[in-house]
mmCIF file with all atom_site columns, C-alpha atoms in Angstrom:
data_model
loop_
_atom_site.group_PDB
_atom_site.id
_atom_site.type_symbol
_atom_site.label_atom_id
_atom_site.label_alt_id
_atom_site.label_comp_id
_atom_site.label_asym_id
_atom_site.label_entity_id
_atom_site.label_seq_id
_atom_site.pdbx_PDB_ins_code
_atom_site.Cartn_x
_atom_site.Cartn_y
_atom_site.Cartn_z
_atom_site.occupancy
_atom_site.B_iso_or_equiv
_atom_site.pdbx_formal_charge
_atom_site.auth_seq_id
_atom_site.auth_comp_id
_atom_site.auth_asym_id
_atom_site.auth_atom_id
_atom_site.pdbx_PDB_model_num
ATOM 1   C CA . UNK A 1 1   ? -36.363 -12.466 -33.950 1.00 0.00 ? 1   UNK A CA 1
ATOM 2   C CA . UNK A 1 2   ? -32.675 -13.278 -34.207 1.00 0.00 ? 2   UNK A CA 1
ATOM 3   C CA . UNK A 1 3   ? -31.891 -15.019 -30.685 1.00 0.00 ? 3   UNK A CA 1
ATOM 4   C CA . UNK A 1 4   ? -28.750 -16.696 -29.666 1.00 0.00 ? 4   UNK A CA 1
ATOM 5   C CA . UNK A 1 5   ? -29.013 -19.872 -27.350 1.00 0.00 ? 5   UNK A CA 1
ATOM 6   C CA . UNK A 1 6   ? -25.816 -21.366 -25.519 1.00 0.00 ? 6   UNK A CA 1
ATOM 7   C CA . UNK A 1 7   ? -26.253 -25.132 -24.406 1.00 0.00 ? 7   UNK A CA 1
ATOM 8   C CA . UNK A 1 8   ? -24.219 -27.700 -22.698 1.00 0.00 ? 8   UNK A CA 1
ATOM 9   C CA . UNK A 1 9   ? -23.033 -26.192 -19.062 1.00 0.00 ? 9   UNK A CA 1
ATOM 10  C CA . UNK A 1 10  ? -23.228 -28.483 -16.658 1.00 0.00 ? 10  UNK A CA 1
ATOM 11  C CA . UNK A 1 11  ? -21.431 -29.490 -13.432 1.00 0.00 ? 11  UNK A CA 1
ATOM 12  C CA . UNK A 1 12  ? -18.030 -31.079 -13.474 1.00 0.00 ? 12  UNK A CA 1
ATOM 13  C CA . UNK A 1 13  ? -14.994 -32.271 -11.469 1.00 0.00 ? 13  UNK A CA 1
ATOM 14  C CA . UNK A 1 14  ? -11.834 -29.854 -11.721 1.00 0.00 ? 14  UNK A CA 1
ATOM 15  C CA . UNK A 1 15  ? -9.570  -31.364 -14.354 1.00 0.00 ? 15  UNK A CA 1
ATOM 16  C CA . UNK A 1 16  ? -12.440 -32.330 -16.384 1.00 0.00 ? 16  UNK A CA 1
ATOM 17  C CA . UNK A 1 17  ? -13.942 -31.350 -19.688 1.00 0.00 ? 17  UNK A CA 1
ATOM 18  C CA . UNK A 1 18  ? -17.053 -29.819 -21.570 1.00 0.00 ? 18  UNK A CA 1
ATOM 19  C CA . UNK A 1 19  ? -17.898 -28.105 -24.737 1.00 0.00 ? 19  UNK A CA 1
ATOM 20  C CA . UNK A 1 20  ? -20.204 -25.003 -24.782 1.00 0.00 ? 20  UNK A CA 1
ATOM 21  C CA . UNK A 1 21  ? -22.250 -24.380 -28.116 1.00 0.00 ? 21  UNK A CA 1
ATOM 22  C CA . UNK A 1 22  ? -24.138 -21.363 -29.122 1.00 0.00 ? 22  UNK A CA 1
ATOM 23  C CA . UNK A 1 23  ? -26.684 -20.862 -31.815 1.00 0.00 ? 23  UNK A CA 1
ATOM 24  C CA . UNK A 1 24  ? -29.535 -18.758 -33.188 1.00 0.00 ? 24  UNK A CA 1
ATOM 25  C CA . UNK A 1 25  ? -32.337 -20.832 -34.162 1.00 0.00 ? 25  UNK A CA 1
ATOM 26  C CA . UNK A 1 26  ? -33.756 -19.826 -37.744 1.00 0.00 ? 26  UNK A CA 1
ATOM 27  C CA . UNK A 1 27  ? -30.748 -17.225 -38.432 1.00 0.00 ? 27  UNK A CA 1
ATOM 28  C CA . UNK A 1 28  ? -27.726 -17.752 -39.492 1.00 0.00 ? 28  UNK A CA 1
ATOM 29  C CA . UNK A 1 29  ? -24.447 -16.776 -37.429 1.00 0.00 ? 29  UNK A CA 1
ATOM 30  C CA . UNK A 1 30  ? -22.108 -17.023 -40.235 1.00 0.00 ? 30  UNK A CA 1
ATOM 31  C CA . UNK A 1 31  ? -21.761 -13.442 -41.005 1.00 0.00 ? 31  UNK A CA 1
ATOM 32  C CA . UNK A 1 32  ? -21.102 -12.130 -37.435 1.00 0.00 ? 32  UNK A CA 1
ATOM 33  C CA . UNK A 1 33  ? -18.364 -12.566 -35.239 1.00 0.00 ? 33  UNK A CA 1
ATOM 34  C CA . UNK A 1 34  ? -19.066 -14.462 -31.765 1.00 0.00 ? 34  UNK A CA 1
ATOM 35  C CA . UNK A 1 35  ? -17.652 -14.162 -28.485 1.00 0.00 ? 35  UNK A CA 1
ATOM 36  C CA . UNK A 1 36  ? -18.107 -16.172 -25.527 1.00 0.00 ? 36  UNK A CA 1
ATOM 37  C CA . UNK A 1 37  ? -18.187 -14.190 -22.280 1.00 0.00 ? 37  UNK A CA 1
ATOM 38  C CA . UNK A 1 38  ? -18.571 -15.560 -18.186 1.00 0.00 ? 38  UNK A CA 1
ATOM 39  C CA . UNK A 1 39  ? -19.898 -13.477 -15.391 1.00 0.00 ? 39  UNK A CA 1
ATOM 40  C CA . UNK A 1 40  ? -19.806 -15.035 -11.560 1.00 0.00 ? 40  UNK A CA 1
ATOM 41  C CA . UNK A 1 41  ? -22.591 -13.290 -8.933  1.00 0.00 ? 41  UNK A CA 1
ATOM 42  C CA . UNK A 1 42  ? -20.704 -10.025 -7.802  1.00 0.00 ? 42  UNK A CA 1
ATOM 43  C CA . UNK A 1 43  ? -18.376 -9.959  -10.327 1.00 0.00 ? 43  UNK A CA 1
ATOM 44  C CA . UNK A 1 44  ? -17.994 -8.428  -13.599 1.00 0.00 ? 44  UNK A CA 1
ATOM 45  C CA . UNK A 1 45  ? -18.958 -9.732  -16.763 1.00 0.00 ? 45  UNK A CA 1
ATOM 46  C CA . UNK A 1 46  ? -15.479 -11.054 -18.359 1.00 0.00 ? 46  UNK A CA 1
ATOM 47  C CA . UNK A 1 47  ? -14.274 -11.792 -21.837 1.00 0.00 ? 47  UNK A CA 1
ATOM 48  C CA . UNK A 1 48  ? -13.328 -15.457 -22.466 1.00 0.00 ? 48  UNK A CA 1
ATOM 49  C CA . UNK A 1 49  ? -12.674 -15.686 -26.376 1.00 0.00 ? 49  UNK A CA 1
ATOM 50  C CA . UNK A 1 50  ? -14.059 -14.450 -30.189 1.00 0.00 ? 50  UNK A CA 1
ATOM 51  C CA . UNK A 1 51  ? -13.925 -16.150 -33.495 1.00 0.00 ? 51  UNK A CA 1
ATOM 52  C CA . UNK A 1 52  ? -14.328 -13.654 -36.617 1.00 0.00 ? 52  UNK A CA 1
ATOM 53  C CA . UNK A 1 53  ? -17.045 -14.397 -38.814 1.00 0.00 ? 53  UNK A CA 1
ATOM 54  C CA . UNK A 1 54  ? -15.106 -14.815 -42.270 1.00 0.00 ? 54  UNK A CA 1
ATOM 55  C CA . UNK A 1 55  ? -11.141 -15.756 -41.974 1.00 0.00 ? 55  UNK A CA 1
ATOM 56  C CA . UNK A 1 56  ? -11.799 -17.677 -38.501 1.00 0.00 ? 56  UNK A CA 1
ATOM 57  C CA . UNK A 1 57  ? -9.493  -15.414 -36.652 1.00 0.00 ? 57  UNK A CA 1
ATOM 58  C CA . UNK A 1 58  ? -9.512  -15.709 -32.716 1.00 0.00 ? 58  UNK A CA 1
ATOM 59  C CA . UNK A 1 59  ? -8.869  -13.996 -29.477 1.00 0.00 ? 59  UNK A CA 1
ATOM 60  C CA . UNK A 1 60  ? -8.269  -15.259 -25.793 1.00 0.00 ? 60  UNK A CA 1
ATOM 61  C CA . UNK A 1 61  ? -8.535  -13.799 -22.362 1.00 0.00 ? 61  UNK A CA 1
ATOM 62  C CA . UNK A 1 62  ? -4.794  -14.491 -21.719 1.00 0.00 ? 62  UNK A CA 1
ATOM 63  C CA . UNK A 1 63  ? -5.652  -16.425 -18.536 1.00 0.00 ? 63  UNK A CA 1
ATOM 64  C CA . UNK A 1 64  ? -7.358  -18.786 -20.931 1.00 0.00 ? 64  UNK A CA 1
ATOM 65  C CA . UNK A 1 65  ? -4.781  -19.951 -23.445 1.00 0.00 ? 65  UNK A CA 1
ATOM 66  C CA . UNK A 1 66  ? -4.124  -23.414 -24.127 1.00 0.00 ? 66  UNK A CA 1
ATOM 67  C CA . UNK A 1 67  ? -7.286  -24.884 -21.821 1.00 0.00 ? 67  UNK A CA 1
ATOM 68  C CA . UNK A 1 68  ? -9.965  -23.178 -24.185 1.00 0.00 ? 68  UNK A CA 1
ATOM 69  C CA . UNK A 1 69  ? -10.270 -23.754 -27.616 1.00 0.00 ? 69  UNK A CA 1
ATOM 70  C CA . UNK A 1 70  ? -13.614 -21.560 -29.839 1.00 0.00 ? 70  UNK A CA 1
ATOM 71  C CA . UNK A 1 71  ? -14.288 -22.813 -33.350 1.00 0.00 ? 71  UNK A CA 1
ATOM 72  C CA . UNK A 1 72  ? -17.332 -22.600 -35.561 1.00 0.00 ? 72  UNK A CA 1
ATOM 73  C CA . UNK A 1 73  ? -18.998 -24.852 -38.062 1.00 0.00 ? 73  UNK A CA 1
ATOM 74  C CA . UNK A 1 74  ? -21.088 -22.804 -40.851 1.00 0.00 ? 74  UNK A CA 1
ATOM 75  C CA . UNK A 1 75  ? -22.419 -26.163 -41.510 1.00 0.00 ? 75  UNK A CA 1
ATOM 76  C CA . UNK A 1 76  ? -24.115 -26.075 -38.698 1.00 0.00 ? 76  UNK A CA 1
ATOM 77  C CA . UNK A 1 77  ? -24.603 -22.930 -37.703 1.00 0.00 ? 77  UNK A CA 1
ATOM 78  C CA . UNK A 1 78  ? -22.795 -22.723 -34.868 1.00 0.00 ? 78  UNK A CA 1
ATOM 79  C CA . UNK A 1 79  ? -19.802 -21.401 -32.871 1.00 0.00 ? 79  UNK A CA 1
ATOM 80  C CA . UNK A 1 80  ? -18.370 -24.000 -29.757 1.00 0.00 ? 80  UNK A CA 1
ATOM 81  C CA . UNK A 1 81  ? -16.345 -23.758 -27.041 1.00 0.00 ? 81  UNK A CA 1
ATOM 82  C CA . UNK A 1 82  ? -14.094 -26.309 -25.818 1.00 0.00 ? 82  UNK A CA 1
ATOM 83  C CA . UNK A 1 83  ? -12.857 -26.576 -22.099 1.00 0.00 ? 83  UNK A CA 1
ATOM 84  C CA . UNK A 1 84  ? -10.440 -28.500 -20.716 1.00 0.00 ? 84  UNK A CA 1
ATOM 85  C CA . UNK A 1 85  ? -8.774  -28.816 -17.933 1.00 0.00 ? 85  UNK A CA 1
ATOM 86  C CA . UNK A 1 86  ? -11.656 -26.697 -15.951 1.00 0.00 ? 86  UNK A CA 1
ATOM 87  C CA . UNK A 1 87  ? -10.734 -25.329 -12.478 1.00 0.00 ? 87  UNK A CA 1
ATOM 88  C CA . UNK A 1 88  ? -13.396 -24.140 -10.023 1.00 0.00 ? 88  UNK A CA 1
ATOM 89  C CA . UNK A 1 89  ? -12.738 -20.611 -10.348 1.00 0.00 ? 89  UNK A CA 1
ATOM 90  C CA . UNK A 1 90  ? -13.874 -21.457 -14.260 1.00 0.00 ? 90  UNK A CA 1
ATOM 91  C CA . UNK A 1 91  ? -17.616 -21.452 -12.538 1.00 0.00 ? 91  UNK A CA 1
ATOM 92  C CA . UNK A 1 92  ? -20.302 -19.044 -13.854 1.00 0.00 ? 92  UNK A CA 1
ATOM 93  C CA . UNK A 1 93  ? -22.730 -18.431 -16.131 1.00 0.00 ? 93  UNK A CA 1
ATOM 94  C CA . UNK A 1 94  ? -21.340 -18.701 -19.928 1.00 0.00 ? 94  UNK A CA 1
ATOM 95  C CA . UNK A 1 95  ? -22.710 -16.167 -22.596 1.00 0.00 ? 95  UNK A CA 1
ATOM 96  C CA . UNK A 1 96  ? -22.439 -16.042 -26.026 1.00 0.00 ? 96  UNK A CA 1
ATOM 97  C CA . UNK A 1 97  ? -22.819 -12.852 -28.069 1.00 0.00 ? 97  UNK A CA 1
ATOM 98  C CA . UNK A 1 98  ? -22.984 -11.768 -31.163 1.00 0.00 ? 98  UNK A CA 1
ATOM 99  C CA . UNK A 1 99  ? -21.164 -8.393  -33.589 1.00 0.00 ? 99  UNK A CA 1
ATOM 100 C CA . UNK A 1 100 ? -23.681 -7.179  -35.763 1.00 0.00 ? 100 UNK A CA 1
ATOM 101 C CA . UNK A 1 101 ? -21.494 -5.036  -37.195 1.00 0.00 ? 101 UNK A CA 1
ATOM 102 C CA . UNK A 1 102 ? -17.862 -6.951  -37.292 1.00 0.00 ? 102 UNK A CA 1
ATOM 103 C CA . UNK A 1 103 ? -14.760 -5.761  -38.544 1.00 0.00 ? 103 UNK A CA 1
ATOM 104 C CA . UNK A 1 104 ? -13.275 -8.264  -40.847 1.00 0.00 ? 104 UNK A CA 1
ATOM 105 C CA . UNK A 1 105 ? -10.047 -10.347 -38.658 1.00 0.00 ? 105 UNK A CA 1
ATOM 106 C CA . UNK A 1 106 ? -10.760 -8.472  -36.070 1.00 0.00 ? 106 UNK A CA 1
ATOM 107 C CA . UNK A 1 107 ? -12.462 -9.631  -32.570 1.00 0.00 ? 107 UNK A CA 1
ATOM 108 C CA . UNK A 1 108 ? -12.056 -8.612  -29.209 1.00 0.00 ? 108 UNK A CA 1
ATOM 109 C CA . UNK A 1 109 ? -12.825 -10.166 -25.735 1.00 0.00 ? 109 UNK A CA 1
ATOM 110 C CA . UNK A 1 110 ? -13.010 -6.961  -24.012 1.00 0.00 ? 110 UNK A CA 1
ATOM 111 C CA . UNK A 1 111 ? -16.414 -5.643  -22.778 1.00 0.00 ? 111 UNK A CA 1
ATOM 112 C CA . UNK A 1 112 ? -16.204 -2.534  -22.206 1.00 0.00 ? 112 UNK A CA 1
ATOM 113 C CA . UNK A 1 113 ? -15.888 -2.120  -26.350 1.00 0.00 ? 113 UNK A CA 1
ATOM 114 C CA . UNK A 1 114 ? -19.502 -2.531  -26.042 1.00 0.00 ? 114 UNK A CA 1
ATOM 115 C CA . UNK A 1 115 ? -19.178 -4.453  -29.545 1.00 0.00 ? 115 UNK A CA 1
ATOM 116 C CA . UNK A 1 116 ? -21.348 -6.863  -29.232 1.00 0.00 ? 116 UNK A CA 1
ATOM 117 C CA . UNK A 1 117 ? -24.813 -6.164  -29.936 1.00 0.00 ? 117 UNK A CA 1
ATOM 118 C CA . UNK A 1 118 ? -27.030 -9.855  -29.130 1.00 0.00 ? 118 UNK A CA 1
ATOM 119 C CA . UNK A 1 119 ? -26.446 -11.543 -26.004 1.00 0.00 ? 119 UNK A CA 1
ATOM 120 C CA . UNK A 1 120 ? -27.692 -15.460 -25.294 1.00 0.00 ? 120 UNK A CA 1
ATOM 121 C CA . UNK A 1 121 ? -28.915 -16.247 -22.100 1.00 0.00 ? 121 UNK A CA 1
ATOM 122 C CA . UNK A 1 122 ? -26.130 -18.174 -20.894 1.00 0.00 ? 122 UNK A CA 1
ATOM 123 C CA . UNK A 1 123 ? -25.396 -21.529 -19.684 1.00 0.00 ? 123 UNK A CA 1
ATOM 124 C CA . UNK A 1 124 ? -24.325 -22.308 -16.419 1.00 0.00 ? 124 UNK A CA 1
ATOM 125 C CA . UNK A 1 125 ? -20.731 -23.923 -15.816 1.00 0.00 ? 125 UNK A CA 1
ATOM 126 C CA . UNK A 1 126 ? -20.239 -25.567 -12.431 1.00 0.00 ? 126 UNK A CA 1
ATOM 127 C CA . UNK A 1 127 ? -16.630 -27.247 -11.636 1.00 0.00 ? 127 UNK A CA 1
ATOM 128 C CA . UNK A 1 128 ? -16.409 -28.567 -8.562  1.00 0.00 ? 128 UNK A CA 1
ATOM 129 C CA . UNK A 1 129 ? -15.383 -31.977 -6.446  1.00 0.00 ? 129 UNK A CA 1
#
């Protein structure tokens, strides 16, 4: 059963730095377009960034640009996401999610598209002193 699993959250000083990774054990994510997502507890779910799944094209939450990098290796089957600079209101839980259905250079962060169709687990993100 295709599955996706996020790893590496963990809990880190503000100004510091990790790097989220998502994959789907046994499948292959190279022919769907992946978007990392973060929900807090009473808020809502919130787009962070997508990478399409053939010409690499990306999207950012605006409030995101130039701390967060997303990038995928089809070598290794998997799509990461690179933090830097985290701030404590970057806490939450850290999905990754999966188009079944994507539209070539085309990705979008929003969730109310309702475009993604396999959601991870998520990892949980903790910034903090």
């Amino acid at each position: 059963q295709f599955q996706l699993a996020e790893s590496g959250g963990e809990s880190v000083q503000p100004g510091g730095s990790l790097r989220l990774s998502c994959e789907a054990p046994g499948f292959s994510l190279n022919y769907y377009t992946i978007g990392w997502f973060r929900q807090v507890p009473g808020k809502e779910r919130e787009g962070v960034s997508c990478i399409t799944y053939r010409d690499l094209g990306t999207n950012y939450a605006d409030s995101l640009k130039g701390r967060f990098t997303i990038s995928r290796s089809n070598d290794k089957n998997a799509v990461y996401l690179q933090m830097s600079n985290l701030k404590p209101e970057d806490t939450g839980v850290y999905y990754c999610a999966a188009e079944g259905n994507p539209v070539p250079g085309i990705c979008s962060v929003d969730v109310s598209q309702g475009r993604y169709d396999y959601w991870g687990q998520g990892t949980q993100v903790t910034v903090s002193s």
